[in-house]
Amino acid sequence: MSSIGAVGSDSQFGFAEETLWASGTPTINKFIPFLSESLALERNVVMTDAIRGDTARSVWREGSEQVGGDLNVEVQPVGMYTLLKHALGRVVTAGPSGTGSHYVHDIYPSGSLPEGLRLEIGRSGVAGGTFEYKGCKVNQVVFNCSVGEPLTATFSFLGKEEDTSQSAPTTAGTISALNPLTFDEGAITIDGNTQEVAGFSITLNNNLKEDKGALGSRYRTAIPRGGFRDVTGTLNLEFDDLGMYNKYTAGTETALKLKFTSDDLIGAGTQAHELQIDCPRIVFTGTTPAVSGPDLIYHDMPFVALYDDDQGDGFKNEIRIKAITSDTTI
């Protein structure tokens, strides 16, 4: 008799913040809807090259073990901003405010990231289909949005080890039933002026060191920074004048703001859920628009975001994310 294996629609994703990297037993207490995931264990085998009078290999031992992978989500107005804190580094929270008791979370880059995350994937449908990944840090997050689509984010994790000893997934608490932030709720401004954009992508890469190990352990011993933090992106525009293109050819530094205002209000108040991404100092790096057919001419404008030392509000980082939400803490 054939059996039915795991079904993706029955799966769940949960996580918890660690107070000590890859240690302890933090309770998985945050759950969010997701589109797909690729968290996996990479287990290596060490083969000896010693010659033993035979052309065949016969001696081996266990090599290093590393975990990591991606989580792809539609950006929700609640429940998932903790992941953004772990991608950037630190958060400042104000509130509650207003009749709906909303909170404002300003998420900033930091020289060091939070201790880590414990991720749990309930790949449901088979006995023991619960996978925990300890000591996970966000190496990269990529935001994408285009006309007709929700705002999505792809988080790329590096972690220490995988654990499959749990017999069943943690019972999920509340999972957001709100609509994800969508293209029609978004607005983009360039130097304070509204800009018509067909789509955008922004990537924050922490450039964490993937291979820090030590004698006596098969696992990563830490996941420190391995280089500069990079923030890059691209805007997809209809070519209707030379205004934006001249910013590229003239090397003009520009301020970029992306703001999504949800249709869903917070509590009984009038404040909507909001997500805002600020890059106060970007430089476009190309390209020239070209004709690819008889349709409208669109062109991509890639950019790099830079640290700014003179904003007047104490904000000097290359990127800041502001979330207005019902979440009391993130």
GROMACS .gro file of C-alpha atoms in nm:
model
  330
    1MET     CA    1   0.000   0.000   0.000
    2SER     CA    2   0.137   0.340  -0.095
    3SER     CA    3   0.158   0.614   0.164
    4ILE     CA    4   0.108   0.988   0.134
    5GLY     CA    5   0.412   1.194   0.218
    6ALA     CA    6   0.451   1.548   0.344
    7VAL     CA    7   0.236   1.817   0.184
    8GLY     CA    8   0.368   2.171   0.158
    9SER     CA    9   0.033   2.334   0.234
   10ASP     CA   10   0.031   2.162   0.576
   11SER     CA   11   0.369   2.305   0.673
   12GLN     CA   12   0.444   2.587   0.916
   13PHE     CA   13   0.733   2.817   0.999
   14GLY     CA   14   0.811   2.941   1.347
   15PHE     CA   15   1.106   3.101   1.520
   16ALA     CA   16   1.240   3.227   1.851
   17GLU     CA   17   1.517   3.467   1.950
   18GLU     CA   18   1.821   3.318   2.118
   19THR     CA   19   1.986   3.488   2.415
   20LEU     CA   20   2.305   3.285   2.366
   21TRP     CA   21   2.406   3.186   2.016
   22ALA     CA   22   2.296   2.831   1.923
   23SER     CA   23   2.238   2.743   2.291
   24GLY     CA   24   1.954   2.694   2.533
   25THR     CA   25   1.597   2.590   2.461
   26PRO     CA   26   1.411   2.904   2.352
   27THR     CA   27   1.039   2.848   2.300
   28ILE     CA   28   0.929   2.878   1.938
   29ASN     CA   29   0.672   3.154   1.987
   30LYS     CA   30   0.646   3.348   1.661
   31PHE     CA   31   0.477   3.205   1.352
   32ILE     CA   32   0.437   3.363   1.011
   33PRO     CA   33   0.292   3.257   0.676
   34PHE     CA   34   0.552   3.183   0.410
   35LEU     CA   35   0.577   3.103   0.041
   36SER     CA   36   0.873   2.864   0.031
   37GLU     CA   37   1.188   2.766   0.219
   38SER     CA   38   1.515   2.591   0.146
   39LEU     CA   39   1.669   2.547   0.493
   40ALA     CA   40   1.901   2.247   0.476
   41LEU     CA   41   2.188   2.060   0.634
   42GLU     CA   42   2.512   2.028   0.436
   43ARG     CA   43   2.703   1.731   0.573
   44ASN     CA   44   3.046   1.666   0.426
   45VAL     CA   45   3.247   1.348   0.409
   46VAL     CA   46   3.628   1.341   0.442
   47MET     CA   47   3.799   1.080   0.225
   48THR     CA   48   4.161   0.987   0.284
   49ASP     CA   49   4.410   0.993  -0.002
   50ALA     CA   50   4.648   0.754   0.172
   51ILE     CA   51   4.768   0.470  -0.053
   52ARG     CA   52   4.696   0.117   0.071
   53GLY     CA   53   4.796  -0.102  -0.223
   54ASP     CA   54   4.450  -0.088  -0.381
   55THR     CA   55   4.285   0.134  -0.640
   56ALA     CA   56   3.964   0.161  -0.436
   57ARG     CA   57   3.892   0.389  -0.141
   58SER     CA   58   3.787   0.224   0.182
   59VAL     CA   59   3.845   0.477   0.465
   60TRP     CA   60   3.631   0.780   0.542
   61ARG     CA   61   3.504   0.987   0.830
   62GLU     CA   62   3.251   1.258   0.898
   63GLY     CA   63   3.341   1.606   0.780
   64SER     CA   64   3.202   1.949   0.864
   65GLU     CA   65   2.832   2.020   0.905
   66GLN     CA   66   2.673   2.351   0.812
   67VAL     CA   67   2.314   2.467   0.785
   68GLY     CA   68   2.154   2.750   0.595
   69GLY     CA   69   1.905   2.842   0.327
   70ASP     CA   70   1.632   3.083   0.228
   71LEU     CA   71   1.288   3.177   0.352
   72ASN     CA   72   1.059   3.353   0.103
   73VAL     CA   73   0.762   3.546   0.244
   74GLU     CA   74   0.499   3.799   0.149
   75VAL     CA   75   0.563   4.091   0.382
   76GLN     CA   76   0.295   4.097   0.650
   77PRO     CA   77   0.192   4.405   0.851
   78VAL     CA   78   0.245   4.211   1.176
   79GLY     CA   79   0.449   3.925   1.313
   80MET     CA   80   0.761   3.924   1.096
   81TYR     CA   81   0.952   4.242   1.178
   82THR     CA   82   1.173   4.055   1.425
   83LEU     CA   83   1.340   3.902   1.119
   84LEU     CA   84   1.418   4.252   0.992
   85LYS     CA   85   1.569   4.342   1.329
   86HIS     CA   86   1.798   4.041   1.293
   87ALA     CA   87   1.883   4.147   0.937
   88LEU     CA   88   1.981   4.503   1.031
   89GLY     CA   89   2.086   4.484   1.394
   90ARG     CA   90   1.894   4.706   1.635
   91VAL     CA   91   1.553   4.861   1.696
   92VAL     CA   92   1.414   5.164   1.881
   93THR     CA   93   1.044   5.137   1.977
   94ALA     CA   94   0.796   5.409   2.068
   95GLY     CA   95   0.436   5.367   2.181
   96PRO     CA   96   0.166   5.284   2.238
   97SER     CA   97   0.012   5.581   2.063
   98GLY     CA   98  -0.333   5.677   1.939
   99THR     CA   99  -0.672   5.522   2.003
  100GLY     CA  100  -0.567   5.202   1.829
  101SER     CA  101  -0.251   5.168   2.042
  102HIS     CA  102  -0.001   5.147   1.758
  103TYR     CA  103   0.375   5.116   1.797
  104VAL     CA  104   0.655   5.266   1.589
  105HIS     CA  105   0.966   5.052   1.543
  106ASP     CA  106   1.272   5.215   1.387
  107ILE     CA  107   1.510   4.944   1.269
  108TYR     CA  108   1.871   5.049   1.211
  109PRO     CA  109   2.190   4.878   1.093
  110SER     CA  110   2.436   4.788   1.365
  111GLY     CA  111   2.798   4.684   1.375
  112SER     CA  112   2.693   4.356   1.535
  113LEU     CA  113   2.378   4.150   1.479
  114PRO     CA  114   2.157   4.000   1.752
  115GLU     CA  115   2.271   3.668   1.904
  116GLY     CA  116   2.072   3.448   1.672
  117LEU     CA  117   1.744   3.280   1.585
  118ARG     CA  118   1.610   2.929   1.639
  119LEU     CA  119   1.408   2.839   1.327
  120GLU     CA  120   1.152   2.558   1.316
  121ILE     CA  121   1.010   2.413   0.995
  122GLY     CA  122   0.714   2.180   1.035
  123ARG     CA  123   0.735   1.980   0.713
  124SER     CA  124   0.405   1.817   0.798
  125GLY     CA  125   0.261   1.488   0.681
  126VAL     CA  126   0.532   1.249   0.803
  127ALA     CA  127   0.627   1.134   1.151
  128GLY     CA  128   0.915   1.336   1.289
  129GLY     CA  129   0.893   1.594   1.012
  130THR     CA  130   1.002   1.877   1.240
  131PHE     CA  131   1.335   2.044   1.164
  132GLU     CA  132   1.499   2.295   1.397
  133TYR     CA  133   1.793   2.509   1.290
  134LYS     CA  134   1.998   2.657   1.573
  135GLY     CA  135   2.217   2.965   1.579
  136CYS     CA  136   2.077   3.123   1.261
  137LYS     CA  137   2.178   3.471   1.151
  138VAL     CA  138   2.040   3.669   0.856
  139ASN     CA  139   2.316   3.696   0.600
  140GLN     CA  140   2.102   3.872   0.341
  141VAL     CA  141   1.749   4.001   0.285
  142VAL     CA  142   1.607   4.093  -0.055
  143PHE     CA  143   1.287   4.296  -0.101
  144ASN     CA  144   1.099   4.274  -0.432
  145CYS     CA  145   0.780   4.431  -0.559
  146SER     CA  146   0.633   4.486  -0.903
  147VAL     CA  147   0.297   4.591  -1.046
  148GLY     CA  148   0.028   4.336  -0.970
  149GLU     CA  149   0.224   4.161  -0.694
  150PRO     CA  150   0.264   4.173  -0.315
  151LEU     CA  151   0.581   4.298  -0.153
  152THR     CA  152   0.803   3.996  -0.088
  153ALA     CA  153   1.117   3.942   0.116
  154THR     CA  154   1.368   3.661   0.090
  155PHE     CA  155   1.580   3.600   0.401
  156SER     CA  156   1.903   3.405   0.358
  157PHE     CA  157   2.021   3.237   0.678
  158LEU     CA  158   2.346   3.086   0.800
  159GLY     CA  159   2.326   2.863   1.107
  160LYS     CA  160   2.511   2.619   1.328
  161GLU     CA  161   2.325   2.288   1.332
  162GLU     CA  162   2.008   2.097   1.248
  163ASP     CA  163   1.798   1.905   1.500
  164THR     CA  164   1.524   1.655   1.404
  165SER     CA  165   1.463   1.505   1.748
  166GLN     CA  166   1.130   1.684   1.801
  167SER     CA  167   0.841   1.449   1.721
  168ALA     CA  168   0.589   1.715   1.615
  169PRO     CA  169   0.588   2.087   1.532
  170THR     CA  170   0.528   2.336   1.809
  171THR     CA  171   0.159   2.424   1.832
  172ALA     CA  172   0.132   2.745   1.636
  173GLY     CA  173   0.009   3.057   1.806
  174THR     CA  174  -0.155   3.337   1.613
  175ILE     CA  175  -0.055   3.360   1.248
  176SER     CA  176  -0.138   3.685   1.070
  177ALA     CA  177  -0.463   3.676   0.873
  178LEU     CA  178  -0.409   4.027   0.739
  179ASN     CA  179  -0.346   4.093   0.373
  180PRO     CA  180   0.022   4.124   0.281
  181LEU     CA  181   0.148   4.464   0.172
  182THR     CA  182   0.084   4.496  -0.202
  183PHE     CA  183   0.203   4.704  -0.496
  184ASP     CA  184  -0.102   4.936  -0.492
  185GLU     CA  185  -0.031   5.030  -0.129
  186GLY     CA  186   0.323   5.141  -0.211
  187ALA     CA  187   0.470   5.476  -0.311
  188ILE     CA  188   0.824   5.574  -0.407
  189THR     CA  189   0.975   5.918  -0.376
  190ILE     CA  190   1.306   6.041  -0.514
  191ASP     CA  191   1.441   6.352  -0.339
  192GLY     CA  192   1.092   6.405  -0.196
  193ASN     CA  193   0.916   6.384  -0.533
  194THR     CA  194   0.681   6.099  -0.625
  195GLN     CA  195   0.833   5.875  -0.891
  196GLU     CA  196   0.641   5.635  -1.113
  197VAL     CA  197   0.810   5.297  -1.086
  198ALA     CA  198   0.702   4.960  -1.229
  199GLY     CA  199   0.903   4.759  -0.980
  200PHE     CA  200   1.199   4.762  -0.745
  201SER     CA  201   1.443   4.538  -0.564
  202ILE     CA  202   1.657   4.619  -0.259
  203THR     CA  203   1.923   4.388  -0.118
  204LEU     CA  204   2.093   4.419   0.220
  205ASN     CA  205   2.394   4.186   0.236
  206ASN     CA  206   2.569   4.150   0.573
  207ASN     CA  207   2.854   3.952   0.412
  208LEU     CA  208   2.883   3.718   0.709
  209LYS     CA  209   3.173   3.476   0.725
  210GLU     CA  210   3.044   3.131   0.629
  211ASP     CA  211   3.342   2.912   0.716
  212LYS     CA  212   3.459   3.006   1.065
  213GLY     CA  213   3.550   2.680   1.236
  214ALA     CA  214   3.794   2.539   1.488
  215LEU     CA  215   3.977   2.214   1.548
  216GLY     CA  216   3.770   1.976   1.755
  217SER     CA  217   3.427   2.068   1.614
  218ARG     CA  218   3.237   1.980   1.297
  219TYR     CA  219   3.019   2.288   1.330
  220ARG     CA  220   3.057   2.659   1.274
  221THR     CA  221   3.203   2.812   1.587
  222ALA     CA  222   3.061   3.157   1.513
  223ILE     CA  223   2.914   3.360   1.228
  224PRO     CA  224   3.091   3.698   1.238
  225ARG     CA  225   3.100   3.967   0.975
  226GLY     CA  226   3.337   3.891   0.691
  227GLY     CA  227   3.341   4.230   0.519
  228PHE     CA  228   3.147   4.550   0.461
  229ARG     CA  229   2.768   4.558   0.476
  230ASP     CA  230   2.633   4.627   0.125
  231VAL     CA  231   2.297   4.780   0.034
  232THR     CA  232   2.213   4.776  -0.336
  233GLY     CA  233   1.902   4.779  -0.548
  234THR     CA  234   1.736   4.859  -0.875
  235LEU     CA  235   1.434   5.056  -0.995
  236ASN     CA  236   1.242   4.952  -1.305
  237LEU     CA  237   1.111   5.262  -1.483
  238GLU     CA  238   0.921   5.353  -1.794
  239PHE     CA  239   1.148   5.572  -2.009
  240ASP     CA  240   0.945   5.892  -2.049
  241ASP     CA  241   1.208   6.164  -2.005
  242LEU     CA  242   1.574   6.216  -1.920
  243GLY     CA  243   1.515   6.327  -1.560
  244MET     CA  244   1.610   6.004  -1.385
  245TYR     CA  245   1.865   5.905  -1.647
  246ASN     CA  246   2.048   6.235  -1.596
  247LYS     CA  247   2.092   6.148  -1.228
  248TYR     CA  248   2.292   5.849  -1.349
  249THR     CA  249   2.500   6.031  -1.610
  250ALA     CA  250   2.568   6.327  -1.379
  251GLY     CA  251   2.653   6.106  -1.080
  252THR     CA  252   2.392   6.285  -0.870
  253GLU     CA  253   2.343   6.158  -0.516
  254THR     CA  254   1.976   6.096  -0.447
  255ALA     CA  255   1.744   6.022  -0.152
  256LEU     CA  256   1.512   5.723  -0.194
  257LYS     CA  257   1.203   5.648   0.013
  258LEU     CA  258   0.972   5.347  -0.024
  259LYS     CA  259   0.650   5.357   0.177
  260PHE     CA  260   0.372   5.099   0.200
  261THR     CA  261   0.047   5.197   0.371
  262SER     CA  262  -0.184   4.903   0.438
  263ASP     CA  263  -0.559   4.908   0.391
  264ASP     CA  264  -0.582   4.751   0.737
  265LEU     CA  265  -0.614   4.986   1.035
  266ILE     CA  266  -0.460   4.918   1.375
  267GLY     CA  267  -0.713   4.837   1.645
  268ALA     CA  268  -1.000   5.080   1.673
  269GLY     CA  269  -0.789   5.374   1.563
  270THR     CA  270  -0.733   5.553   1.233
  271GLN     CA  271  -0.363   5.465   1.197
  272ALA     CA  272  -0.290   5.215   0.923
  273HIS     CA  273  -0.012   4.959   0.930
  274GLU     CA  274   0.290   5.111   0.753
  275LEU     CA  275   0.631   5.000   0.637
  276GLN     CA  276   0.888   5.254   0.519
  277ILE     CA  277   1.237   5.197   0.381
  278ASP     CA  278   1.469   5.498   0.364
  279CYS     CA  279   1.799   5.517   0.176
  280PRO     CA  280   1.903   5.882   0.217
  281ARG     CA  281   2.206   5.864  -0.010
  282ILE     CA  282   2.206   5.647  -0.321
  283VAL     CA  283   2.412   5.665  -0.639
  284PHE     CA  284   2.282   5.515  -0.963
  285THR     CA  285   2.526   5.284  -1.139
  286GLY     CA  286   2.350   5.240  -1.481
  287THR     CA  287   2.209   5.151  -1.729
  288THR     CA  288   2.115   5.322  -2.056
  289PRO     CA  289   1.759   5.254  -2.182
  290ALA     CA  290   1.747   5.051  -2.502
  291VAL     CA  291   1.476   4.948  -2.749
  292SER     CA  292   1.399   4.576  -2.719
  293GLY     CA  293   1.081   4.572  -2.928
  294PRO     CA  294   0.772   4.771  -3.028
  295ASP     CA  295   0.632   4.792  -2.671
  296LEU     CA  296   0.689   5.062  -2.409
  297ILE     CA  297   1.055   5.118  -2.326
  298TYR     CA  298   1.143   5.024  -1.969
  299HIS     CA  299   1.487   5.037  -1.817
  300ASP     CA  300   1.648   4.930  -1.492
  301MET     CA  301   1.838   5.179  -1.279
  302PRO     CA  302   2.065   4.989  -1.039
  303PHE     CA  303   2.200   5.179  -0.740
  304VAL     CA  304   2.420   5.150  -0.434
  305ALA     CA  305   2.327   5.304  -0.097
  306LEU     CA  306   2.593   5.480   0.110
  307TYR     CA  307   2.639   5.591   0.470
  308ASP     CA  308   2.527   5.950   0.521
  309ASP     CA  309   2.686   6.175   0.781
  310ASP     CA  310   2.456   6.477   0.765
  311GLN     CA  311   2.081   6.412   0.788
  312GLY     CA  312   2.004   6.643   1.077
  313ASP     CA  313   1.796   6.382   1.259
  314GLY     CA  314   2.077   6.161   1.386
  315PHE     CA  315   2.014   5.913   1.106
  316LYS     CA  316   2.342   5.841   0.932
  317ASN     CA  317   2.303   5.485   0.808
  318GLU     CA  318   2.264   5.378   0.448
  319ILE     CA  319   1.924   5.222   0.519
  320ARG     CA  320   1.655   5.250   0.786
  321ILE     CA  321   1.326   5.064   0.812
  322LYS     CA  322   1.029   5.209   1.001
  323ALA     CA  323   0.735   4.984   1.087
  324ILE     CA  324   0.409   5.116   1.233
  325THR     CA  325   0.218   4.816   1.362
  326SER     CA  326   0.018   4.663   1.643
  327ASP     CA  327   0.323   4.454   1.745
  328THR     CA  328   0.428   4.581   2.087
  329THR     CA  329   0.785   4.449   2.050
  330ILE     CA  330   0.987   4.303   1.767
   0.00000   0.00000   0.00000
